[in-house]
């Protein structure tokens, strides 16, 4: 979120400033329109370059801590056995898909109530 503020707010302010300039002074010729397009492209390029260079420092990433599900010890590797109790890694829970029934079909609960 901090990275979005650091890079998004100046980009938005600069683009709004260019739009206000265009509303006040306009760009009647093709040459003036190309200059405005070049300024907007330059703003995007500078912001993208700064974001690429500074993003790791503005938004640091910390890997999540894995804990044993049996004895609550912090694990170094996600798939390794627990060094204290030897428990295997916790299995990934199965996700069940919901059954979708069209309203008014023979299996729909709404059909039974409306009869």
mmCIF file with all atom_site columns, C-alpha atoms in Angstrom:
data_model
loop_
_atom_site.group_PDB
_atom_site.id
_atom_site.type_symbol
_atom_site.label_atom_id
_atom_site.label_alt_id
_atom_site.label_comp_id
_atom_site.label_asym_id
_atom_site.label_entity_id
_atom_site.label_seq_id
_atom_site.pdbx_PDB_ins_code
_atom_site.Cartn_x
_atom_site.Cartn_y
_atom_site.Cartn_z
_atom_site.occupancy
_atom_site.B_iso_or_equiv
_atom_site.pdbx_formal_charge
_atom_site.auth_seq_id
_atom_site.auth_comp_id
_atom_site.auth_asym_id
_atom_site.auth_atom_id
_atom_site.pdbx_PDB_model_num
ATOM 1   C CA . UNK A 1 1   ? 0.000   0.000   0.000   1.00 0.00 ? 1   UNK A CA 1
ATOM 2   C CA . UNK A 1 2   ? 2.868   2.351   0.754   1.00 0.00 ? 2   UNK A CA 1
ATOM 3   C CA . UNK A 1 3   ? 4.354   1.708   -2.682  1.00 0.00 ? 3   UNK A CA 1
ATOM 4   C CA . UNK A 1 4   ? 1.061   2.578   -4.332  1.00 0.00 ? 4   UNK A CA 1
ATOM 5   C CA . UNK A 1 5   ? 0.999   5.882   -2.474  1.00 0.00 ? 5   UNK A CA 1
ATOM 6   C CA . UNK A 1 6   ? 4.640   6.688   -3.139  1.00 0.00 ? 6   UNK A CA 1
ATOM 7   C CA . UNK A 1 7   ? 4.384   6.051   -6.880  1.00 0.00 ? 7   UNK A CA 1
ATOM 8   C CA . UNK A 1 8   ? 0.685   6.507   -7.649  1.00 0.00 ? 8   UNK A CA 1
ATOM 9   C CA . UNK A 1 9   ? 0.009   9.860   -6.018  1.00 0.00 ? 9   UNK A CA 1
ATOM 10  C CA . UNK A 1 10  ? 2.813   11.805  -7.786  1.00 0.00 ? 10  UNK A CA 1
ATOM 11  C CA . UNK A 1 11  ? 1.882   10.142  -11.078 1.00 0.00 ? 11  UNK A CA 1
ATOM 12  C CA . UNK A 1 12  ? -1.766  11.091  -10.634 1.00 0.00 ? 12  UNK A CA 1
ATOM 13  C CA . UNK A 1 13  ? -0.929  14.654  -9.613  1.00 0.00 ? 13  UNK A CA 1
ATOM 14  C CA . UNK A 1 14  ? 1.379   15.144  -12.589 1.00 0.00 ? 14  UNK A CA 1
ATOM 15  C CA . UNK A 1 15  ? -1.176  13.734  -15.060 1.00 0.00 ? 15  UNK A CA 1
ATOM 16  C CA . UNK A 1 16  ? -3.899  15.953  -13.563 1.00 0.00 ? 16  UNK A CA 1
ATOM 17  C CA . UNK A 1 17  ? -1.549  18.946  -13.874 1.00 0.00 ? 17  UNK A CA 1
ATOM 18  C CA . UNK A 1 18  ? -1.042  18.175  -17.573 1.00 0.00 ? 18  UNK A CA 1
ATOM 19  C CA . UNK A 1 19  ? -4.820  17.888  -18.057 1.00 0.00 ? 19  UNK A CA 1
ATOM 20  C CA . UNK A 1 20  ? -5.420  21.223  -16.286 1.00 0.00 ? 20  UNK A CA 1
ATOM 21  C CA . UNK A 1 21  ? -2.762  22.826  -18.480 1.00 0.00 ? 21  UNK A CA 1
ATOM 22  C CA . UNK A 1 22  ? -4.557  21.479  -21.551 1.00 0.00 ? 22  UNK A CA 1
ATOM 23  C CA . UNK A 1 23  ? -7.892  22.839  -20.326 1.00 0.00 ? 23  UNK A CA 1
ATOM 24  C CA . UNK A 1 24  ? -6.448  26.303  -19.736 1.00 0.00 ? 24  UNK A CA 1
ATOM 25  C CA . UNK A 1 25  ? -4.132  26.713  -22.722 1.00 0.00 ? 25  UNK A CA 1
ATOM 26  C CA . UNK A 1 26  ? -5.252  23.938  -25.079 1.00 0.00 ? 26  UNK A CA 1
ATOM 27  C CA . UNK A 1 27  ? -3.280  22.242  -27.832 1.00 0.00 ? 27  UNK A CA 1
ATOM 28  C CA . UNK A 1 28  ? -4.610  23.505  -31.148 1.00 0.00 ? 28  UNK A CA 1
ATOM 29  C CA . UNK A 1 29  ? -1.906  22.173  -33.461 1.00 0.00 ? 29  UNK A CA 1
ATOM 30  C CA . UNK A 1 30  ? -0.619  18.679  -34.067 1.00 0.00 ? 30  UNK A CA 1
ATOM 31  C CA . UNK A 1 31  ? 2.822   19.754  -32.874 1.00 0.00 ? 31  UNK A CA 1
ATOM 32  C CA . UNK A 1 32  ? 1.411   20.961  -29.552 1.00 0.00 ? 32  UNK A CA 1
ATOM 33  C CA . UNK A 1 33  ? -0.540  17.707  -29.117 1.00 0.00 ? 33  UNK A CA 1
ATOM 34  C CA . UNK A 1 34  ? 2.589   15.673  -29.785 1.00 0.00 ? 34  UNK A CA 1
ATOM 35  C CA . UNK A 1 35  ? 4.504   17.716  -27.193 1.00 0.00 ? 35  UNK A CA 1
ATOM 36  C CA . UNK A 1 36  ? 1.806   17.055  -24.600 1.00 0.00 ? 36  UNK A CA 1
ATOM 37  C CA . UNK A 1 37  ? 1.849   13.336  -25.472 1.00 0.00 ? 37  UNK A CA 1
ATOM 38  C CA . UNK A 1 38  ? 5.647   13.342  -25.092 1.00 0.00 ? 38  UNK A CA 1
ATOM 39  C CA . UNK A 1 39  ? 5.361   14.988  -21.655 1.00 0.00 ? 39  UNK A CA 1
ATOM 40  C CA . UNK A 1 40  ? 2.805   12.395  -20.507 1.00 0.00 ? 40  UNK A CA 1
ATOM 41  C CA . UNK A 1 41  ? 4.984   9.557   -21.847 1.00 0.00 ? 41  UNK A CA 1
ATOM 42  C CA . UNK A 1 42  ? 8.020   11.031  -20.071 1.00 0.00 ? 42  UNK A CA 1
ATOM 43  C CA . UNK A 1 43  ? 6.065   11.223  -16.803 1.00 0.00 ? 43  UNK A CA 1
ATOM 44  C CA . UNK A 1 44  ? 5.086   7.547   -17.149 1.00 0.00 ? 44  UNK A CA 1
ATOM 45  C CA . UNK A 1 45  ? 8.643   6.466   -18.012 1.00 0.00 ? 45  UNK A CA 1
ATOM 46  C CA . UNK A 1 46  ? 10.213  8.362   -15.100 1.00 0.00 ? 46  UNK A CA 1
ATOM 47  C CA . UNK A 1 47  ? 7.625   7.036   -12.637 1.00 0.00 ? 47  UNK A CA 1
ATOM 48  C CA . UNK A 1 48  ? 8.007   3.471   -13.918 1.00 0.00 ? 48  UNK A CA 1
ATOM 49  C CA . UNK A 1 49  ? 11.796  3.702   -13.688 1.00 0.00 ? 49  UNK A CA 1
ATOM 50  C CA . UNK A 1 50  ? 11.656  5.038   -10.136 1.00 0.00 ? 50  UNK A CA 1
ATOM 51  C CA . UNK A 1 51  ? 9.137   2.369   -9.183  1.00 0.00 ? 51  UNK A CA 1
ATOM 52  C CA . UNK A 1 52  ? 11.320  -0.405  -10.589 1.00 0.00 ? 52  UNK A CA 1
ATOM 53  C CA . UNK A 1 53  ? 14.343  0.854   -8.667  1.00 0.00 ? 53  UNK A CA 1
ATOM 54  C CA . UNK A 1 54  ? 12.707  1.779   -5.360  1.00 0.00 ? 54  UNK A CA 1
ATOM 55  C CA . UNK A 1 55  ? 9.872   -0.770  -5.047  1.00 0.00 ? 55  UNK A CA 1
ATOM 56  C CA . UNK A 1 56  ? 11.842  -3.321  -2.945  1.00 0.00 ? 56  UNK A CA 1
ATOM 57  C CA . UNK A 1 57  ? 12.827  -0.602  -0.471  1.00 0.00 ? 57  UNK A CA 1
ATOM 58  C CA . UNK A 1 58  ? 9.380   0.970   -0.189  1.00 0.00 ? 58  UNK A CA 1
ATOM 59  C CA . UNK A 1 59  ? 7.437   -2.295  0.131   1.00 0.00 ? 59  UNK A CA 1
ATOM 60  C CA . UNK A 1 60  ? 9.605   -4.934  1.821   1.00 0.00 ? 60  UNK A CA 1
ATOM 61  C CA . UNK A 1 61  ? 8.438   -8.534  1.591   1.00 0.00 ? 61  UNK A CA 1
ATOM 62  C CA . UNK A 1 62  ? 8.556   -10.854 4.553   1.00 0.00 ? 62  UNK A CA 1
ATOM 63  C CA . UNK A 1 63  ? 7.926   -14.509 3.950   1.00 0.00 ? 63  UNK A CA 1
ATOM 64  C CA . UNK A 1 64  ? 5.210   -16.068 6.124   1.00 0.00 ? 64  UNK A CA 1
ATOM 65  C CA . UNK A 1 65  ? 6.244   -18.182 9.075   1.00 0.00 ? 65  UNK A CA 1
ATOM 66  C CA . UNK A 1 66  ? 5.319   -21.852 8.846   1.00 0.00 ? 66  UNK A CA 1
ATOM 67  C CA . UNK A 1 67  ? 4.425   -23.600 12.089  1.00 0.00 ? 67  UNK A CA 1
ATOM 68  C CA . UNK A 1 68  ? 3.997   -27.261 12.883  1.00 0.00 ? 68  UNK A CA 1
ATOM 69  C CA . UNK A 1 69  ? 0.327   -28.131 13.221  1.00 0.00 ? 69  UNK A CA 1
ATOM 70  C CA . UNK A 1 70  ? 1.110   -30.623 15.983  1.00 0.00 ? 70  UNK A CA 1
ATOM 71  C CA . UNK A 1 71  ? 3.550   -28.860 18.349  1.00 0.00 ? 71  UNK A CA 1
ATOM 72  C CA . UNK A 1 72  ? 3.503   -25.229 17.051  1.00 0.00 ? 72  UNK A CA 1
ATOM 73  C CA . UNK A 1 73  ? 7.252   -25.000 16.345  1.00 0.00 ? 73  UNK A CA 1
ATOM 74  C CA . UNK A 1 74  ? 8.392   -22.631 13.595  1.00 0.00 ? 74  UNK A CA 1
ATOM 75  C CA . UNK A 1 75  ? 9.484   -24.594 10.538  1.00 0.00 ? 75  UNK A CA 1
ATOM 76  C CA . UNK A 1 76  ? 12.256  -23.524 8.188   1.00 0.00 ? 76  UNK A CA 1
ATOM 77  C CA . UNK A 1 77  ? 10.951  -25.438 5.176   1.00 0.00 ? 77  UNK A CA 1
ATOM 78  C CA . UNK A 1 78  ? 7.300   -25.727 4.288   1.00 0.00 ? 78  UNK A CA 1
ATOM 79  C CA . UNK A 1 79  ? 7.372   -29.389 3.241   1.00 0.00 ? 79  UNK A CA 1
ATOM 80  C CA . UNK A 1 80  ? 9.914   -30.758 5.744   1.00 0.00 ? 80  UNK A CA 1
ATOM 81  C CA . UNK A 1 81  ? 9.098   -32.895 8.754   1.00 0.00 ? 81  UNK A CA 1
ATOM 82  C CA . UNK A 1 82  ? 8.934   -31.123 12.094  1.00 0.00 ? 82  UNK A CA 1
ATOM 83  C CA . UNK A 1 83  ? 12.344  -31.271 13.823  1.00 0.00 ? 83  UNK A CA 1
ATOM 84  C CA . UNK A 1 84  ? 10.758  -31.613 17.291  1.00 0.00 ? 84  UNK A CA 1
ATOM 85  C CA . UNK A 1 85  ? 7.895   -34.098 16.872  1.00 0.00 ? 85  UNK A CA 1
ATOM 86  C CA . UNK A 1 86  ? 8.543   -35.468 13.361  1.00 0.00 ? 86  UNK A CA 1
ATOM 87  C CA . UNK A 1 87  ? 5.008   -34.693 12.196  1.00 0.00 ? 87  UNK A CA 1
ATOM 88  C CA . UNK A 1 88  ? 4.490   -34.622 8.436   1.00 0.00 ? 88  UNK A CA 1
ATOM 89  C CA . UNK A 1 89  ? 3.355   -31.370 6.851   1.00 0.00 ? 89  UNK A CA 1
ATOM 90  C CA . UNK A 1 90  ? -0.319  -30.567 7.198   1.00 0.00 ? 90  UNK A CA 1
ATOM 91  C CA . UNK A 1 91  ? -2.228  -31.604 4.069   1.00 0.00 ? 91  UNK A CA 1
ATOM 92  C CA . UNK A 1 92  ? -3.716  -28.895 1.895   1.00 0.00 ? 92  UNK A CA 1
ATOM 93  C CA . UNK A 1 93  ? -7.473  -28.734 2.516   1.00 0.00 ? 93  UNK A CA 1
ATOM 94  C CA . UNK A 1 94  ? -9.696  -29.862 -0.322  1.00 0.00 ? 94  UNK A CA 1
ATOM 95  C CA . UNK A 1 95  ? -11.973 -27.161 -1.693  1.00 0.00 ? 95  UNK A CA 1
ATOM 96  C CA . UNK A 1 96  ? -15.477 -28.313 -2.499  1.00 0.00 ? 96  UNK A CA 1
ATOM 97  C CA . UNK A 1 97  ? -17.334 -26.762 -5.380  1.00 0.00 ? 97  UNK A CA 1
ATOM 98  C CA . UNK A 1 98  ? -20.822 -25.420 -4.739  1.00 0.00 ? 98  UNK A CA 1
ATOM 99  C CA . UNK A 1 99  ? -23.693 -26.976 -6.620  1.00 0.00 ? 99  UNK A CA 1
ATOM 100 C CA . UNK A 1 100 ? -25.560 -24.338 -8.572  1.00 0.00 ? 100 UNK A CA 1
ATOM 101 C CA . UNK A 1 101 ? -29.188 -24.960 -9.446  1.00 0.00 ? 101 UNK A CA 1
ATOM 102 C CA . UNK A 1 102 ? -31.236 -22.682 -11.647 1.00 0.00 ? 102 UNK A CA 1
ATOM 103 C CA . UNK A 1 103 ? -34.204 -21.076 -9.935  1.00 0.00 ? 103 UNK A CA 1
ATOM 104 C CA . UNK A 1 104 ? -37.398 -22.901 -10.888 1.00 0.00 ? 104 UNK A CA 1
ATOM 105 C CA . UNK A 1 105 ? -35.687 -26.173 -11.801 1.00 0.00 ? 105 UNK A CA 1
ATOM 106 C CA . UNK A 1 106 ? -37.002 -29.469 -10.428 1.00 0.00 ? 106 UNK A CA 1
ATOM 107 C CA . UNK A 1 107 ? -34.237 -29.654 -7.788  1.00 0.00 ? 107 UNK A CA 1
ATOM 108 C CA . UNK A 1 108 ? -34.521 -26.052 -6.654  1.00 0.00 ? 108 UNK A CA 1
ATOM 109 C CA . UNK A 1 109 ? -35.807 -25.452 -3.093  1.00 0.00 ? 109 UNK A CA 1
ATOM 110 C CA . UNK A 1 110 ? -37.697 -22.398 -4.367  1.00 0.00 ? 110 UNK A CA 1
ATOM 111 C CA . UNK A 1 111 ? -39.822 -24.629 -6.599  1.00 0.00 ? 111 UNK A CA 1
ATOM 112 C CA . UNK A 1 112 ? -40.978 -26.793 -3.689  1.00 0.00 ? 112 UNK A CA 1
ATOM 113 C CA . UNK A 1 113 ? -42.084 -23.730 -1.667  1.00 0.00 ? 113 UNK A CA 1
ATOM 114 C CA . UNK A 1 114 ? -43.945 -22.079 -4.527  1.00 0.00 ? 114 UNK A CA 1
ATOM 115 C CA . UNK A 1 115 ? -46.199 -25.070 -5.247  1.00 0.00 ? 115 UNK A CA 1
#
